[in-house]
Tab-separated table of C-alpha atoms and ligand atoms in Angstrom:
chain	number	residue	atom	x	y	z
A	1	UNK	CA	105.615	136.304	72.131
A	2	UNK	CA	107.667	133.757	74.139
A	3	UNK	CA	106.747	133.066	77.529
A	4	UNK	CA	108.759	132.350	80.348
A	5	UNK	CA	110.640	129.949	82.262
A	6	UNK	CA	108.588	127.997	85.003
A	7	UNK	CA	110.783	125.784	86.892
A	8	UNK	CA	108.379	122.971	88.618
A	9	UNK	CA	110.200	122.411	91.567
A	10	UNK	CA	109.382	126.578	92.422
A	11	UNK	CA	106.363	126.064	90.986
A	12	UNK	CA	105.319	123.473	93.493
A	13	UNK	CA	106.801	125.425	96.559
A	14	UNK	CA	104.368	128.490	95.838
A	15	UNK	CA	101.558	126.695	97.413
A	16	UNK	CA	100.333	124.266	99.569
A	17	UNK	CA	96.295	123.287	98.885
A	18	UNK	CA	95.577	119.223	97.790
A	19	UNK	CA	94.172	118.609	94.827
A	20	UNK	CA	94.062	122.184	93.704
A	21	UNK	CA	95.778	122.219	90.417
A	22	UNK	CA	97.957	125.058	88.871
A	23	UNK	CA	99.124	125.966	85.306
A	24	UNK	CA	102.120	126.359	84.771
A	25	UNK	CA	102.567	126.496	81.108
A	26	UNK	CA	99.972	126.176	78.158
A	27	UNK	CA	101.149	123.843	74.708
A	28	UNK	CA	98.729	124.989	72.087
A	29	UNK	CA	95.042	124.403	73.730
A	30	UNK	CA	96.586	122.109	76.610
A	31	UNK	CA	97.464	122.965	80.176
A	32	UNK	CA	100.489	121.928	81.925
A	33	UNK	CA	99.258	121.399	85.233
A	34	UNK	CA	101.062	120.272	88.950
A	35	UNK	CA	99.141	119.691	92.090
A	36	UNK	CA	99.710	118.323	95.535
A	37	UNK	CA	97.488	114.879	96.115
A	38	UNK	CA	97.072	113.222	99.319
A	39	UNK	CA	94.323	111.184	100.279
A	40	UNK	CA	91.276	110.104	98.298
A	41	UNK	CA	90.093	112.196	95.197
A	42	UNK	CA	86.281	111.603	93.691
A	43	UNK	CA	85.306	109.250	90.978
A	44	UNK	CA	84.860	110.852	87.959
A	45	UNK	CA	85.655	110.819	84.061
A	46	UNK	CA	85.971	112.773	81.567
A	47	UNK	CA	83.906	112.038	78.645
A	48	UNK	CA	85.902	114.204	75.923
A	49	UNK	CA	89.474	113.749	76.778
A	50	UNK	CA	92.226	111.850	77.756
A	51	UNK	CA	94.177	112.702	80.967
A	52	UNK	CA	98.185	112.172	80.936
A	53	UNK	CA	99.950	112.411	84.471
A	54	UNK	CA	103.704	112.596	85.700
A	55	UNK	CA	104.391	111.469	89.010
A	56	UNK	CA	107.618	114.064	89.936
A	57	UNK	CA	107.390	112.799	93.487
A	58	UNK	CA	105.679	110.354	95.540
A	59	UNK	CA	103.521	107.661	95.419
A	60	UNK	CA	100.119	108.038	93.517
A	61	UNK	CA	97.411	105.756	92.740
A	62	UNK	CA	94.383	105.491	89.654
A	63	UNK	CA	91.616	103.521	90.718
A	64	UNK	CA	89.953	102.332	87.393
A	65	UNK	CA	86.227	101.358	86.532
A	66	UNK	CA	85.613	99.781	83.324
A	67	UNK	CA	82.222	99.383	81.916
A	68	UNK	CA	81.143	96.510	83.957
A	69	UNK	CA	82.168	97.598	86.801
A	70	UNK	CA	85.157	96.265	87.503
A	71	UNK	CA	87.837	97.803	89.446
A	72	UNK	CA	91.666	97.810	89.480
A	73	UNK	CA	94.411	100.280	90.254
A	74	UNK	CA	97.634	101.775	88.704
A	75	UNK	CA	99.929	102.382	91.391
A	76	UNK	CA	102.741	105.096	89.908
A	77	UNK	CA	105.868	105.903	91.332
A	78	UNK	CA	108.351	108.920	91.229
A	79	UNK	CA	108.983	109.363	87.210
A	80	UNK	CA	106.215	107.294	86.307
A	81	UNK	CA	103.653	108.272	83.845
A	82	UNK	CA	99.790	107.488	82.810
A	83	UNK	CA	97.095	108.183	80.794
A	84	UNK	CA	93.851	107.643	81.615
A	85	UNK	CA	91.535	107.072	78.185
A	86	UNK	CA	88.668	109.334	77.856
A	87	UNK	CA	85.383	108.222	79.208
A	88	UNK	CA	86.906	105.963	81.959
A	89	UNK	CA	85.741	106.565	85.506
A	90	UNK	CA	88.961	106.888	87.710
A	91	UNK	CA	90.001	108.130	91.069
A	92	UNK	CA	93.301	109.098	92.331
A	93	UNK	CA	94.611	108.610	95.919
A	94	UNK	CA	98.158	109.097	97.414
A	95	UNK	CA	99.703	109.128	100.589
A	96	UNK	CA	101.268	112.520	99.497
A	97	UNK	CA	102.766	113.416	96.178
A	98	UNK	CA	103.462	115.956	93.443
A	99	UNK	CA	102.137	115.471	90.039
A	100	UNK	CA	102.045	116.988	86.453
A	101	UNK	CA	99.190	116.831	84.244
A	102	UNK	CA	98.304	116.900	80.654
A	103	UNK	CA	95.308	117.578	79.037
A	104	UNK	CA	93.224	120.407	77.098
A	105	UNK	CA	92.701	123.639	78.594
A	106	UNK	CA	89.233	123.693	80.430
A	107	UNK	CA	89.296	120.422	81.686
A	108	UNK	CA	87.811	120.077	84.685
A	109	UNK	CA	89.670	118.622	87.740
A	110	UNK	CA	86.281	116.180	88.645
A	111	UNK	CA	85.428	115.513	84.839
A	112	UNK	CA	82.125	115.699	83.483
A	113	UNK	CA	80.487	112.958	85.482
A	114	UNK	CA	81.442	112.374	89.282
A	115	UNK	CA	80.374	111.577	92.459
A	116	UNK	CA	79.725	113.738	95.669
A	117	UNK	CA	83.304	115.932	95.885
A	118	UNK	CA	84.553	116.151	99.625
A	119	UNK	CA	85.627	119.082	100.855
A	120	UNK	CA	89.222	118.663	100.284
A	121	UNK	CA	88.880	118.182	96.563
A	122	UNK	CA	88.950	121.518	94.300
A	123	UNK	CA	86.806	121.224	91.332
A	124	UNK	CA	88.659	123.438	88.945
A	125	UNK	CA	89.731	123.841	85.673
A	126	UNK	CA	92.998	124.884	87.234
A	127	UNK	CA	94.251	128.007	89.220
A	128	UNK	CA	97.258	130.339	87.797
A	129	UNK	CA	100.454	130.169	89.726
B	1	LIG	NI1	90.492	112.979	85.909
């Protein structure tokens, strides 16, 4: 059975909660996911997959942790994209943006390791639109 069209941009106008992702379409076992990000998310990673995200507007930044310990960030821009290998701790901050994500279905918003998730962080394996 075919599905149906999902346009992002109505998509993303259906709701309004931060980091609070919804499906939009599913490719095989992955979820196509967009969410609203502003301010700081939680350290986490995910120790089975990798992560791919879209930036379709704003201004949205990966801190990264390698195994030592040391820390950089990725800022991304409207159009950019990133993937974030499995297993690497990472947190994502904006100032407010709109994003697309890529990864299996059942992945969990704050990974399988993270630290204490503030309030306005949703730890989800995604909501339907
Ligand atoms: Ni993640």
């Amino acid at each position: 059975m075919p599905g149906e069209p999902v346009n992002l941009t109505d998509a993303l106008a259906s709701f309004t909660e931060i980091y609070s992702p919804r499906i939009v379409q599913r490719v095989n076992d992955y979820d196509v996911r967009v969410a609203k990000v502003e301010g700081e998310h939680v350290w986490h990673a995910h120790d089975h997959t990798d992560e791919f995200f879209l930036v379709v507007d704003g201004v949205f930044d990966i801190a990264l942790r390698d195994a030592d310990g040391f820390e950089s960030t990725v800022r991304l821009e409207t159009g950019d994209t990133f993937v974030v290998p499995k297993g690497v701790e990472h947190m994502p901050s904006s100032p407010g943006a709109s994003i697309l994500m890529f990864e299996p279905s059942g992945t969990s918003t704050t990974g399988d390791r993270h630290g204490e998730i503030p309030d306005h962080v949703d730890s989800t394996t995604g909501h339907k639109l």
